Structures are given as structure tokens and as C-alpha cells.
CSV table of C-alpha atoms in Angstrom, one decimal:
chain,number,residue,atom,x,y,z
A,1,MET,CA,43.8,-47.7,11.3
A,2,GLN,CA,40.9,-45.6,10.5
A,3,LYS,CA,40.3,-42.0,10.9
A,4,LEU,CA,37.4,-39.3,10.3
A,5,VAL,CA,37.4,-36.6,8.3
A,6,ILE,CA,34.5,-33.7,9.1
A,7,LYS,CA,33.7,-30.5,7.0
A,8,GLY,CA,32.0,-28.4,9.8
A,9,GLY,CA,29.7,-25.3,10.1
A,10,VAL,CA,26.9,-27.5,9.0
A,11,PRO,CA,23.8,-27.6,11.3
A,12,LEU,CA,22.4,-30.8,11.3
A,13,HIS,CA,18.5,-31.5,11.2
A,14,GLY,CA,16.5,-34.3,11.3
A,15,GLU,CA,15.6,-37.6,13.2
A,16,ILE,CA,18.4,-40.7,14.1
A,17,SER,CA,17.7,-44.0,16.1
A,18,VAL,CA,19.8,-45.1,19.0
A,19,SER,CA,21.3,-48.3,19.5
A,20,GLY,CA,21.2,-50.8,22.0
A,21,ALA,CA,23.2,-49.5,25.4
A,22,LYS,CA,26.9,-50.8,25.5
A,23,ASN,CA,27.1,-50.4,29.3
A,24,ALA,CA,23.6,-52.5,29.7
A,25,ALA,CA,24.8,-55.1,26.8
A,26,LEU,CA,28.0,-56.5,28.4
A,27,PRO,CA,26.6,-57.2,31.7
A,28,LEU,CA,23.6,-58.7,30.2
A,29,LEU,CA,25.6,-61.3,28.3
A,30,ALA,CA,28.2,-62.1,30.9
A,31,SER,CA,24.7,-62.9,32.5
A,32,ALA,CA,23.9,-65.6,30.3
A,33,LEU,CA,26.7,-67.7,32.3
A,34,LEU,CA,24.4,-68.2,35.1
A,35,THR,CA,22.1,-71.2,33.7
A,36,ASP,CA,22.4,-74.0,31.2
A,37,GLU,CA,19.7,-72.8,29.0
A,38,PRO,CA,19.7,-70.6,26.2
A,39,VAL,CA,19.5,-66.8,26.4
A,40,VAL,CA,18.7,-64.7,23.4
A,41,PHE,CA,19.3,-61.1,23.5
A,42,GLU,CA,18.2,-58.4,20.8
A,43,ASN,CA,18.6,-54.9,20.1
A,44,VAL,CA,22.7,-55.9,21.0
A,45,PRO,CA,24.8,-52.9,19.8
A,46,GLU,CA,27.6,-53.8,17.0
A,47,LEU,CA,30.6,-52.3,18.6
A,48,ALA,CA,34.3,-53.1,19.3
A,49,ASP,CA,33.6,-53.6,23.1
A,50,VAL,CA,30.5,-56.2,22.6
A,51,ASN,CA,32.8,-58.2,20.2
A,52,THR,CA,35.4,-58.7,22.8
A,53,MET,CA,32.8,-59.6,25.0
A,54,ILE,CA,31.5,-62.2,22.8
A,55,ARG,CA,34.7,-63.5,22.0
A,56,LEU,CA,35.3,-63.8,25.7
A,57,LEU,CA,32.6,-66.1,26.4
A,58,GLU,CA,33.4,-68.1,23.1
A,59,ASP,CA,36.8,-68.4,24.7
A,60,LEU,CA,35.0,-70.2,27.6
A,61,GLY,CA,33.1,-72.5,26.0
A,62,CYS,CA,30.1,-70.7,25.3
A,63,LYS,CA,28.5,-71.1,21.9
A,64,ILE,CA,27.1,-68.2,20.5
A,65,GLU,CA,24.9,-67.8,17.3
A,66,ARG,CA,24.9,-63.8,16.1
A,67,ASN,CA,22.2,-62.6,13.4
A,68,ASP,CA,22.2,-58.7,13.1
A,69,HIS,CA,21.7,-57.1,16.2
A,70,ARG,CA,20.1,-60.7,17.8
A,71,VAL,CA,22.4,-62.9,20.1
A,72,LYS,CA,22.0,-65.9,21.3
A,73,ILE,CA,24.2,-67.6,24.0
A,74,ASP,CA,24.0,-71.0,25.3
A,75,ALA,CA,26.7,-71.7,28.1
A,76,SER,CA,25.7,-75.5,28.8
A,77,GLN,CA,29.1,-76.8,27.9
A,78,VAL,CA,31.3,-73.7,29.2
A,79,ARG,CA,35.0,-75.9,29.6
A,80,SER,CA,37.0,-73.2,31.2
A,81,THR,CA,36.6,-70.8,34.0
A,82,VAL,CA,39.7,-68.6,33.1
A,83,ALA,CA,39.4,-65.2,31.6
A,84,ASN,CA,42.5,-64.7,29.8
A,85,TYR,CA,45.2,-61.7,30.1
A,86,ASP,CA,44.7,-61.6,26.2
A,87,LEU,CA,41.4,-61.0,25.8
A,88,VAL,CA,40.8,-58.7,29.2
A,89,LYS,CA,43.2,-55.8,28.6
A,90,THR,CA,41.1,-54.9,25.8
A,91,MET,CA,38.4,-54.3,27.9
A,92,ARG,CA,38.3,-53.3,31.3
A,93,ALA,CA,34.2,-54.8,31.4
A,94,SER,CA,35.7,-58.4,31.4
A,95,ILE,CA,35.6,-58.7,34.8
A,96,LEU,CA,31.8,-59.1,35.1
A,97,VAL,CA,32.3,-62.9,33.9
A,98,LEU,CA,33.8,-63.2,38.0
A,99,GLY,CA,30.5,-63.1,39.6
A,100,PRO,CA,28.6,-65.4,37.2
A,101,LEU,CA,31.3,-68.3,37.5
A,102,ILE,CA,32.1,-68.4,40.8
A,103,ALA,CA,28.0,-68.6,41.2
A,104,ARG,CA,27.7,-71.6,39.1
A,105,PHE,CA,30.7,-72.8,38.3
A,106,GLY,CA,32.3,-72.5,42.2
A,107,LYS,CA,35.8,-71.0,41.0
A,108,ALA,CA,36.9,-68.0,38.5
A,109,THR,CA,40.2,-67.2,37.4
A,110,VAL,CA,40.2,-63.7,35.6
A,111,SER,CA,43.2,-61.7,34.9
A,112,LEU,CA,42.9,-58.0,36.7
A,113,PRO,CA,42.0,-55.7,34.0
A,114,GLY,CA,45.1,-53.3,34.9
A,115,GLY,CA,45.4,-49.5,34.1
A,116,CYS,CA,42.9,-47.3,31.9
A,117,SER,CA,43.4,-44.2,29.7
A,118,ILE,CA,40.4,-42.4,31.9
A,119,GLY,CA,41.4,-43.9,35.4
A,120,ALA,CA,42.7,-46.8,37.7
A,121,ARG,CA,39.4,-48.3,37.8
A,122,PRO,CA,40.2,-50.6,40.6
A,123,VAL,CA,38.4,-54.0,41.5
A,124,ASP,CA,39.1,-54.2,45.1
A,125,GLN,CA,35.2,-53.6,45.9
A,126,HIS,CA,34.5,-56.6,43.4
A,127,ILE,CA,36.6,-58.6,45.7
A,128,LYS,CA,35.3,-57.1,49.1
A,129,GLY,CA,31.8,-58.2,47.6
A,130,MET,CA,32.8,-61.6,46.6
A,131,LYS,CA,34.2,-62.6,50.0
A,132,ALA,CA,31.9,-61.1,52.2
A,133,LEU,CA,29.2,-64.2,49.8
A,134,GLY,CA,31.9,-66.4,50.8
A,135,ALA,CA,34.4,-67.2,48.5
A,136,GLU,CA,38.2,-67.3,49.2
A,137,ILE,CA,39.8,-64.9,47.0
A,138,ASN,CA,43.8,-64.7,46.7
A,139,LEU,CA,45.8,-62.4,43.3
A,140,GLU,CA,48.8,-63.9,41.7
A,141,HIS,CA,50.5,-63.2,38.6
A,142,GLY,CA,47.9,-60.6,37.8
A,143,TYR,CA,45.2,-62.6,38.2
A,144,VAL,CA,42.2,-62.8,40.5
A,145,ASN,CA,41.6,-66.4,42.3
A,146,ALA,CA,38.2,-67.5,43.0
A,147,PHE,CA,37.1,-70.4,44.8
A,148,ALA,CA,33.7,-71.3,46.8
A,149,ASP,CA,32.0,-74.3,47.6
A,150,LYS,CA,28.7,-72.4,47.9
A,151,LEU,CA,28.2,-68.5,47.9
A,152,VAL,CA,26.0,-67.6,50.9
A,153,GLY,CA,24.0,-64.2,50.9
A,154,ALA,CA,25.1,-61.5,53.1
A,155,ARG,CA,24.9,-57.7,53.6
A,156,VAL,CA,27.6,-56.0,51.1
A,157,LEU,CA,28.3,-52.4,51.8
A,158,THR,CA,31.0,-50.8,49.6
A,159,ASP,CA,33.3,-48.6,50.1
A,160,MET,CA,31.9,-46.3,47.0
A,161,VAL,CA,29.1,-46.3,44.5
A,162,THR,CA,30.5,-48.5,41.5
A,163,VAL,CA,28.3,-49.7,38.7
A,164,THR,CA,30.4,-52.8,37.3
A,165,GLY,CA,30.5,-53.9,41.0
A,166,THR,CA,27.0,-53.8,41.6
A,167,GLU,CA,26.5,-55.7,38.5
A,168,ASN,CA,29.2,-58.4,39.3
A,169,LEU,CA,27.6,-59.2,43.0
A,170,LEU,CA,24.2,-58.8,41.9
A,171,MET,CA,24.9,-61.2,39.5
A,172,ALA,CA,27.2,-63.6,42.4
A,173,ALA,CA,24.4,-63.5,44.4
A,174,VAL,CA,21.3,-64.6,42.4
A,175,LEU,CA,22.5,-68.1,43.2
A,176,ALA,CA,24.0,-67.7,46.4
A,177,GLU,CA,21.7,-69.5,49.2
A,178,GLY,CA,20.0,-67.2,51.5
A,179,GLU,CA,19.9,-63.2,51.1
A,180,THR,CA,22.1,-60.5,49.9
A,181,ILE,CA,21.5,-57.1,50.4
A,182,LEU,CA,23.9,-54.5,48.5
A,183,GLU,CA,24.4,-51.1,50.4
A,184,ASN,CA,25.4,-48.1,48.3
A,185,ALA,CA,24.5,-50.0,45.3
A,186,ALA,CA,24.5,-48.0,42.3
A,187,ARG,CA,21.1,-46.7,40.5
A,188,GLU,CA,22.1,-46.3,37.2
A,189,PRO,CA,19.5,-47.7,34.7
A,190,GLU,CA,21.8,-50.0,33.3
A,191,VAL,CA,21.8,-51.7,36.6
A,192,VAL,CA,18.3,-51.9,36.6
A,193,ASP,CA,18.2,-53.6,33.0
A,194,LEU,CA,21.0,-56.2,34.1
A,195,ALA,CA,18.1,-56.7,37.2
A,196,ARG,CA,15.2,-57.2,35.2
A,197,CYS,CA,16.9,-59.6,32.9
A,198,LEU,CA,18.0,-61.6,35.7
A,199,LYS,CA,14.3,-61.9,36.9
A,200,SER,CA,13.4,-62.8,34.0
A,201,MET,CA,15.7,-65.5,34.5
A,202,GLY,CA,14.2,-66.6,37.3
A,203,ALA,CA,16.1,-64.5,39.9
A,204,ASP,CA,14.5,-62.7,42.8
A,205,ILE,CA,15.4,-59.2,43.2
A,206,THR,CA,14.0,-56.4,44.4
A,207,GLY,CA,15.2,-52.3,45.1
A,208,GLU,CA,17.1,-52.4,41.8
A,209,GLY,CA,17.1,-48.6,41.0
A,210,THR,CA,17.8,-47.8,44.6
A,211,VAL,CA,20.8,-47.9,46.7
A,212,ARG,CA,19.9,-50.7,48.6
A,213,ILE,CA,19.0,-54.1,46.2
A,214,VAL,CA,17.8,-57.9,48.1
A,215,ILE,CA,18.7,-60.4,46.4
A,216,LYS,CA,16.8,-63.7,47.7
A,217,GLY,CA,18.9,-66.3,45.8
A,218,VAL,CA,17.4,-69.2,43.5
A,219,LYS,CA,19.0,-72.6,43.1
A,220,LYS,CA,18.7,-72.1,38.9
A,221,LEU,CA,18.2,-69.8,36.5
A,222,HIS,CA,16.8,-70.7,33.0
A,223,GLY,CA,16.8,-69.2,29.4
A,224,THR,CA,15.3,-65.8,28.6
A,225,ASN,CA,14.6,-63.6,25.3
A,226,TYR,CA,15.6,-60.3,26.6
A,227,LYS,CA,16.0,-56.7,24.8
A,228,VAL,CA,19.0,-54.1,25.8
A,229,MET,CA,17.8,-50.8,26.7
A,230,ALA,CA,18.7,-47.9,24.6
A,231,ASP,CA,22.2,-46.3,24.8
A,232,ARG,CA,21.5,-43.1,27.0
A,233,ILE,CA,25.0,-41.4,25.9
A,234,GLU,CA,24.3,-42.1,22.3
A,235,ALA,CA,21.1,-40.4,22.7
A,236,GLY,CA,22.4,-37.4,24.9
A,237,SER,CA,25.7,-37.3,22.3
A,238,PHE,CA,23.6,-36.7,19.5
A,239,LEU,CA,21.4,-34.1,20.9
A,240,VAL,CA,24.5,-32.2,21.8
A,241,ALA,CA,25.9,-32.4,18.4
A,242,GLY,CA,22.2,-30.8,17.4
A,243,VAL,CA,22.3,-28.0,20.0
A,244,ALA,CA,26.1,-27.4,19.3
A,245,THR,CA,26.0,-27.3,15.3
A,246,GLY,CA,22.8,-24.9,15.8
A,247,GLY,CA,20.7,-27.4,14.3
A,248,ASP,CA,17.3,-29.5,15.6
A,249,VAL,CA,17.6,-33.0,16.1
A,250,THR,CA,15.2,-35.5,17.1
A,251,VAL,CA,16.3,-38.5,18.7
A,252,THR,CA,14.5,-41.8,18.5
A,253,ASP,CA,13.8,-44.9,19.9
A,254,CYS,CA,15.3,-44.1,23.1
A,255,GLN,CA,14.2,-43.6,27.1
A,256,PRO,CA,13.7,-39.9,27.9
A,257,GLU,CA,13.4,-40.7,31.7
A,258,TYR,CA,16.9,-41.9,32.0
A,259,LEU,CA,18.0,-38.4,30.2
A,260,GLY,CA,17.0,-36.0,33.3
A,261,ALA,CA,20.3,-34.3,33.8
A,262,VAL,CA,21.2,-34.0,30.3
A,263,ILE,CA,17.6,-32.5,29.2
A,264,GLU,CA,18.4,-30.2,32.4
A,265,LYS,CA,21.6,-29.0,31.3
A,266,LEU,CA,20.6,-28.2,27.5
A,267,LEU,CA,17.7,-26.0,28.5
A,268,GLU,CA,20.2,-24.0,31.0
A,269,ALA,CA,22.2,-23.8,28.0
A,270,GLY,CA,19.4,-22.3,26.1
A,271,ALA,CA,17.8,-24.5,23.7
A,272,GLU,CA,14.3,-26.1,23.7
A,273,VAL,CA,13.5,-29.6,24.3
A,274,ILE,CA,10.6,-31.5,23.8
A,275,THR,CA,10.1,-35.5,24.6
A,276,GLY,CA,7.9,-38.1,23.9
A,277,ASP,CA,7.1,-41.9,25.3
A,278,THR,CA,10.2,-43.3,23.1
A,279,TRP,CA,12.2,-39.7,21.9
A,280,VAL,CA,13.3,-36.3,22.1
A,281,ARG,CA,14.4,-33.6,20.4
A,282,ALA,CA,16.3,-30.6,20.8
A,283,LYS,CA,16.3,-27.1,19.0
A,284,SER,CA,19.0,-24.9,19.2
A,285,LYS,CA,17.4,-21.5,19.8
A,286,GLY,CA,20.5,-18.8,19.0
A,287,ARG,CA,24.0,-19.3,20.7
A,288,THR,CA,24.2,-21.5,23.8
A,289,LYS,CA,24.9,-19.9,27.4
A,290,ALA,CA,27.6,-21.8,28.7
A,291,VAL,CA,26.7,-24.2,31.8
A,292,ASP,CA,28.6,-25.7,34.7
A,293,ILE,CA,28.9,-29.3,35.0
A,294,ARG,CA,29.5,-31.4,37.8
A,295,THR,CA,29.7,-34.8,37.2
A,296,VAL,CA,28.0,-37.3,39.6
A,297,PRO,CA,26.6,-40.8,39.9
A,298,TYR,CA,23.0,-41.5,37.8
A,299,PRO,CA,20.5,-39.6,38.5
A,300,GLY,CA,23.3,-37.1,38.7
A,301,PHE,CA,25.3,-35.4,35.6
A,302,PRO,CA,26.6,-38.7,34.0
A,303,THR,CA,30.7,-38.8,33.9
A,304,ASP,CA,30.1,-40.1,30.0
A,305,MET,CA,28.4,-36.9,28.9
A,306,GLN,CA,31.4,-34.6,30.7
A,307,ALA,CA,33.0,-34.6,27.0
A,308,GLN,CA,30.4,-33.7,25.1
A,309,PHE,CA,29.3,-30.9,27.3
A,310,MET,CA,32.7,-29.4,27.3
A,311,ALA,CA,32.7,-29.8,23.4
A,312,LEU,CA,29.4,-27.5,23.5
A,313,ASP,CA,30.8,-24.8,26.1
A,314,THR,CA,33.7,-24.2,23.7
A,315,ILE,CA,31.5,-21.8,21.7
A,316,SER,CA,28.9,-20.9,24.1
A,317,ASP,CA,28.3,-17.4,25.5
A,318,GLY,CA,30.2,-17.1,29.0
A,319,ALA,CA,32.6,-19.2,30.9
A,320,SER,CA,31.9,-22.3,32.0
A,321,HIS,CA,33.2,-24.5,35.4
A,322,ILE,CA,33.2,-28.4,34.4
A,323,THR,CA,34.5,-30.2,37.4
A,324,GLU,CA,35.0,-34.5,37.0
A,325,THR,CA,34.1,-36.3,39.9
A,326,ILE,CA,34.3,-39.9,38.5
A,327,PHE,CA,37.6,-40.8,36.7
A,328,GLU,CA,41.1,-39.1,37.1
A,329,ASN,CA,42.1,-38.9,33.9
A,330,ARG,CA,38.9,-37.5,32.0
A,331,PHE,CA,40.2,-34.5,30.6
A,332,MET,CA,42.6,-35.7,28.3
A,333,HIS,CA,40.4,-34.7,25.1
A,334,VAL,CA,41.2,-31.0,26.6
A,335,PRO,CA,44.3,-30.3,24.3
A,336,GLU,CA,42.9,-31.7,21.0
A,337,LEU,CA,39.5,-29.1,21.6
A,338,GLN,CA,42.3,-26.7,22.1
A,339,ARG,CA,43.7,-27.2,18.8
A,340,LEU,CA,40.5,-26.5,17.3
A,341,GLY,CA,41.0,-22.6,19.0
A,342,ALA,CA,39.1,-23.5,22.4
A,343,ASP,CA,39.8,-21.6,25.3
A,344,ILE,CA,40.3,-24.1,28.3
A,345,ASN,CA,42.2,-24.1,31.5
A,346,ILE,CA,42.7,-26.7,33.7
A,347,ASP,CA,43.2,-27.0,37.7
A,348,GLY,CA,43.1,-29.9,39.5
A,349,HIS,CA,39.3,-31.6,38.4
A,350,THR,CA,38.3,-28.6,37.1
A,351,ALA,CA,38.0,-27.1,33.7
A,352,THR,CA,37.5,-23.5,33.3
A,353,VAL,CA,35.7,-22.7,29.8
A,354,ARG,CA,35.6,-19.6,28.1
A,355,GLY,CA,33.4,-19.7,24.8
A,356,VAL,CA,34.7,-18.6,21.9
A,357,GLU,CA,32.9,-17.0,18.9
A,358,LYS,CA,34.2,-19.9,16.7
A,359,LEU,CA,36.4,-23.2,16.4
A,360,SER,CA,38.6,-23.9,13.3
A,361,GLY,CA,39.0,-27.1,12.0
A,362,ALA,CA,42.3,-29.3,12.7
A,363,PRO,CA,43.8,-32.6,12.8
A,364,LEU,CA,42.5,-34.4,15.8
A,365,MET,CA,43.5,-37.5,17.7
A,366,ALA,CA,41.2,-39.5,20.0
A,367,THR,CA,42.8,-40.5,23.9
A,368,ASP,CA,39.3,-42.5,25.1
A,369,LEU,CA,35.4,-43.3,23.8
A,370,ARG,CA,33.6,-40.1,25.7
A,371,ALA,CA,36.6,-37.9,23.9
A,372,SER,CA,36.0,-39.2,20.8
A,373,ALA,CA,32.9,-38.4,20.7
A,374,ALA,CA,33.2,-34.7,21.8
A,375,LEU,CA,35.7,-34.1,18.9
A,376,VAL,CA,33.6,-35.4,16.5
A,377,ILE,CA,30.7,-32.6,18.3
A,378,ALA,CA,33.5,-30.2,17.9
A,379,ALA,CA,34.6,-30.8,14.9
A,380,LEU,CA,31.1,-30.9,13.6
A,381,VAL,CA,30.7,-27.0,14.6
A,382,ALA,CA,34.3,-26.2,13.3
A,383,GLU,CA,35.0,-23.8,10.2
A,384,GLY,CA,36.5,-25.9,7.4
A,385,GLU,CA,38.0,-29.5,7.5
A,386,SER,CA,39.2,-31.5,10.8
A,387,THR,CA,40.1,-35.1,11.2
A,388,VAL,CA,40.0,-37.4,14.1
A,389,ASP,CA,42.3,-40.0,14.1
A,390,ARG,CA,42.3,-43.1,16.9
A,391,ILE,CA,39.0,-43.9,16.0
A,392,TYR,CA,39.0,-47.2,17.2
A,393,HIS,CA,38.2,-45.7,20.6
A,394,LEU,CA,35.0,-44.4,19.4
A,395,ASP,CA,34.1,-48.0,17.7
A,396,ARG,CA,34.3,-48.8,21.1
A,397,GLY,CA,30.6,-47.1,22.2
A,398,TYR,CA,28.8,-45.8,19.0
A,399,GLU,CA,27.9,-48.1,16.7
A,400,ARG,CA,29.1,-46.2,12.5
A,401,MET,CA,28.3,-43.2,14.4
A,402,GLU,CA,29.2,-41.7,10.8
A,403,GLU,CA,26.6,-43.6,9.3
A,404,LYS,CA,24.0,-42.1,11.4
A,405,LEU,CA,25.2,-38.4,11.6
A,406,LYS,CA,25.0,-38.4,7.5
A,407,THR,CA,21.5,-38.8,7.7
A,408,LEU,CA,21.4,-35.3,9.1
A,409,GLY,CA,23.5,-33.5,6.9
A,410,ALA,CA,26.9,-34.0,8.5
A,411,GLN,CA,29.7,-33.5,5.8
A,412,ILE,CA,31.9,-36.5,7.7
A,413,GLU,CA,33.3,-39.8,6.1
A,414,ARG,CA,35.9,-42.8,7.5
A,415,ILE,CA,38.8,-43.2,5.7
A,416,LYS,CA,42.5,-45.4,6.1
A,417,ALA,CA,44.6,-43.2,8.2
């Protein structure tokens, strides 16, 4: 077990580069199962969740070569179509192997992911869509058992917008016979990234980035070399950290066009924001103003940035209302922020945050991935020393976060708990 020790009160200044996106890398890695030719991914972040997906693919029989941020996957000798609970239980995104396995091998046995600290996140929409494409599915002993002589294109309308559901169905449909139309599809940039990769492998896809994606099935996909998109959530987290500490931070190697909702809220808070083709600079102009947040699917405000903005609101001028509409348990960071002196009250899915003049250092415990980032930001702001325990949550989605923050002047160290 490890923890972070943070001495707060130091404004962050300088440039910081963004790693590849976790939420893009995971479905991309799973997509390698769709072809018997080698697939090479560049800009793959070194994260706990990525390691889990790689172990899962190796368990299925894939040969994988990893060199720094480059991963080569050869799925020509897959020997198993069973994703065991021991691996799936550690990461819900493991369900993403379901679609590729059914599409290429006609069968899949994937453990149900189970619960999650920020909500149930059921896979019923994945199953509904696979059935619409012709798969026979039954649930037995905690596993999804799926069979299909062949998948056949169909119109699939999900009951809700689901990112992993859209990705799973997209991967299943590329090898299905005929045309598939995904209605109410997720518009997230990570879905677009997956579609672009699949098209580079020979898939016929149109409409990615809209609520209606059309896929015309092909008989076979080939290998490719593809670069994972930049992590927009990591970029947003560093921009918020810079503004919260009263600093001036430029995030490089990112895609500003995917940060619209975050940039809008930083401007509303009173920060100065300048964008370039591949960079964003956010500069503090004094104490920030409290901003209201309501999480909604892309292109609205991302649920994955809610906790970080709550940390900013705790020391902003005025009161704000933060409403979480995506996940039911995503306020677990509130008690930890209160330990630093934050004034926050929760009523159902809405938190009311009244900004205070200062936060004071305290021992903290991370509860989930994005909560971890919020606690780091708040600790960077707080006077005195804070510790953040259970940072394995942080390592699931942020690559060497403390090392990157150090380059901006943060006084932060990783030690054994």
C-alpha cells in the first residue's frame, strides 16, 4: 500500500503533457481480438486498468509485446473465450471483450462485473444489443454465456446512453452480416476514437460522434497501427489544479476540442483560458467564483470531472450546486473534503458547496478514481500537510500523477503507507 504526502499552498506553474486516455485505450485493446493480424497501439498509458486488460487478453491467448507506451497484440492464437471472474472483478471495462469474442469466435463467457464503488452500472444494455444482433445469451453462475452461429445486422436502440455499451455493440457489429444501426449511441470522443481505429482495420462505420452510428459488416478485419487519443479527463484535472492553487498551467499534447464543457466552467469561475491546436493554458486571476455543475453525457459536463470541480468550488467565492445525474454514488469524496474544512451539504443527487477562505491539511482516504484526483487538488490548495491513502484508485487512471505535478512545483511525495 502507498500514499501521497502533500504540502499545500504552493501555486502550480509550468507546462505538463497529457498521457493517452484510459477510457479510449481499454476498448481499443479489446478490439485487437477482432483480427488474426497483429495490431500495434501507440501512446498507451501505463495504468493499473491497462495492465488488467492486458492480463485478460493474455489469459485468452493473445501474445502481447509491450515497450514503454507501445503495445503490440497478436490475437491469432486465442485459445479461450472465457473471461474469468478473478480478472473481471478488478475492472468493469473487462466486459468490453464480450462483443469482439462473439463477433469473431461465435461464443463468449464473460463474468458479470458486479458492483462498483460509484454505482451499479449494469450491463443489461450490452446484453439487449447482442440479442438484437442474433446472439443467444443466458446468465448462469455469475457469467454471461453468449453463442451465435453468426451475428446479423439490426437496429439497436438502447434505453439509455451507455458508453461501454455503444463500444461493445460497435465491435460486435463490424463483423456482423449486413447493416447495423445503433440508435441513442454515446457521442463521447473515446467512442469516436474506437470507430476510427476499427475503420483503420477495415471496418465500414459512419456517424460516429452522433447519436446514430451505422455499421456495414465486413467479413474480416486486418491489423493496424493506431495512436490512442489524449486523456481529456487528465487534461481537465491538471487545468483545475492549476487554477485552484492560484497558478498558471499549460497542458500540452491534448485535444482542446474535447474540453469544451470544462473550459466553459473555468471561464465562468473567472480563470483566463487560452487554447491552441494541441494545448490549453489556464491562469488564475484571483479567487475563483463558485460555479454550478450538472453532469450529463458528452458533449455536456463530464461526470469524470465533477469531483475535481467540487474541490475548486470549496475555496471559491459564493455557493454552488453540483448535481450528479450519471452515477448514484459519486459523492463519496464529500466526507474527505469536509475533513479539510469544506462546507458541503448533500440532498439526494445534489451537493451544495459554500466556498470557504481556506482549507487545512488533514489525512484523507481515496474512495474511487476521480475522487482521488479531487482529494489531490484539494490537498494542493490546503494549508499544511495532507496525506492521501489508498491511491491505488488514482493509479487506475492517472499515469505517475505525482511526478507530473512535481514538474509544476507541487510539493508531493509517494511513500509506503
